[in-house]
């Protein structure tokens, strides 16, 4: 059985995207998305999702996306191992 990994998210940017380059010269853009959720009891909660874009998508994010902007993104879930940098593992989209 084959696998399928796709996610579509809609929310607001928490901060302006940050851009960096890999050792091989590929641009990497990172940003966080805040998604408001309302439970059955009517209480609101917020989920914060770390997102990463590569290449031309990273360039686009840096140039056109700004803090608090509402956006819709599609991508895939990936678990990043932060232990190399002394951090806990994180899930990025």
CSV table of C-alpha atoms in Angstrom, one decimal:
chain,number,residue,atom,x,y,z
A,1,UNK,CA,0.0,0.0,0.0
A,2,UNK,CA,1.4,3.4,-1.0
A,3,UNK,CA,1.5,6.4,1.3
A,4,UNK,CA,0.0,9.9,0.9
A,5,UNK,CA,1.3,13.0,2.7
A,6,UNK,CA,-0.4,16.3,2.0
A,7,UNK,CA,-1.7,19.1,4.2
A,8,UNK,CA,-3.6,22.3,3.4
A,9,UNK,CA,-3.5,25.0,6.1
A,10,UNK,CA,-5.1,28.4,6.4
A,11,UNK,CA,-4.1,30.9,9.0
A,12,UNK,CA,-2.1,34.1,9.7
A,13,UNK,CA,1.7,34.6,9.7
A,14,UNK,CA,3.2,35.0,13.1
A,15,UNK,CA,6.2,37.0,11.9
A,16,UNK,CA,7.9,38.0,8.6
A,17,UNK,CA,9.5,35.0,6.8
A,18,UNK,CA,13.3,34.5,7.4
A,19,UNK,CA,15.5,33.6,4.5
A,20,UNK,CA,18.8,31.7,4.6
A,21,UNK,CA,20.8,29.6,2.1
A,22,UNK,CA,22.1,26.0,2.4
A,23,UNK,CA,25.7,25.1,1.9
A,24,UNK,CA,24.8,24.2,-1.7
A,25,UNK,CA,23.2,27.6,-2.3
A,26,UNK,CA,19.5,26.7,-2.1
A,27,UNK,CA,17.4,29.4,-0.5
A,28,UNK,CA,15.3,28.2,2.5
A,29,UNK,CA,12.5,30.3,3.9
A,30,UNK,CA,11.0,29.7,7.3
A,31,UNK,CA,7.9,31.1,8.9
A,32,UNK,CA,5.2,30.2,11.4
A,33,UNK,CA,1.5,30.0,10.9
A,34,UNK,CA,-1.1,30.7,13.6
A,35,UNK,CA,-4.4,28.7,13.1
A,36,UNK,CA,-7.4,29.6,15.3
A,37,UNK,CA,-9.5,26.6,16.4
A,38,UNK,CA,-12.9,26.6,18.1
A,39,UNK,CA,-13.8,23.6,20.3
A,40,UNK,CA,-17.2,22.1,20.8
A,41,UNK,CA,-17.5,24.1,24.0
A,42,UNK,CA,-16.9,27.4,22.0
A,43,UNK,CA,-13.5,28.1,23.5
A,44,UNK,CA,-10.8,29.2,21.1
A,45,UNK,CA,-7.3,27.8,21.0
A,46,UNK,CA,-4.4,28.6,18.6
A,47,UNK,CA,-2.1,26.1,16.9
A,48,UNK,CA,1.3,27.3,15.8
A,49,UNK,CA,2.8,25.5,12.8
A,50,UNK,CA,6.4,25.9,11.7
A,51,UNK,CA,6.7,26.0,7.9
A,52,UNK,CA,9.6,25.8,5.5
A,53,UNK,CA,9.8,26.7,1.8
A,54,UNK,CA,12.7,26.0,-0.6
A,55,UNK,CA,14.1,27.6,-3.7
A,56,UNK,CA,11.7,29.9,-5.6
A,57,UNK,CA,9.0,29.4,-3.1
A,58,UNK,CA,11.3,30.6,-0.3
A,59,UNK,CA,12.2,33.7,-2.4
A,60,UNK,CA,8.4,34.4,-3.0
A,61,UNK,CA,7.7,34.0,0.8
A,62,UNK,CA,10.4,36.5,1.7
A,63,UNK,CA,9.4,39.1,-0.9
A,64,UNK,CA,5.6,39.0,-0.6
A,65,UNK,CA,4.5,37.6,2.8
A,66,UNK,CA,4.4,39.8,5.9
A,67,UNK,CA,3.5,39.4,9.6
A,68,UNK,CA,-0.2,38.9,10.3
A,69,UNK,CA,-1.0,38.3,6.6
A,70,UNK,CA,-3.7,35.6,6.1
A,71,UNK,CA,-2.4,32.8,3.9
A,72,UNK,CA,-3.4,29.4,2.5
A,73,UNK,CA,-0.6,26.9,2.0
A,74,UNK,CA,-0.4,23.3,0.8
A,75,UNK,CA,2.5,21.0,1.5
A,76,UNK,CA,3.5,17.9,3.3
A,77,UNK,CA,4.4,17.1,6.9
A,78,UNK,CA,8.0,16.4,7.8
A,79,UNK,CA,9.6,15.8,11.1
A,80,UNK,CA,12.9,17.7,11.4
A,81,UNK,CA,15.6,16.3,13.7
A,82,UNK,CA,16.8,19.3,15.7
A,83,UNK,CA,19.1,17.2,17.9
A,84,UNK,CA,22.1,18.0,15.7
A,85,UNK,CA,21.8,21.6,16.9
A,86,UNK,CA,21.0,20.8,20.5
A,87,UNK,CA,17.3,21.2,20.1
A,88,UNK,CA,14.3,18.8,20.4
A,89,UNK,CA,12.8,17.3,17.3
A,90,UNK,CA,10.2,19.5,15.6
A,91,UNK,CA,7.5,19.0,13.0
A,92,UNK,CA,7.7,21.3,10.0
A,93,UNK,CA,5.3,21.8,7.1
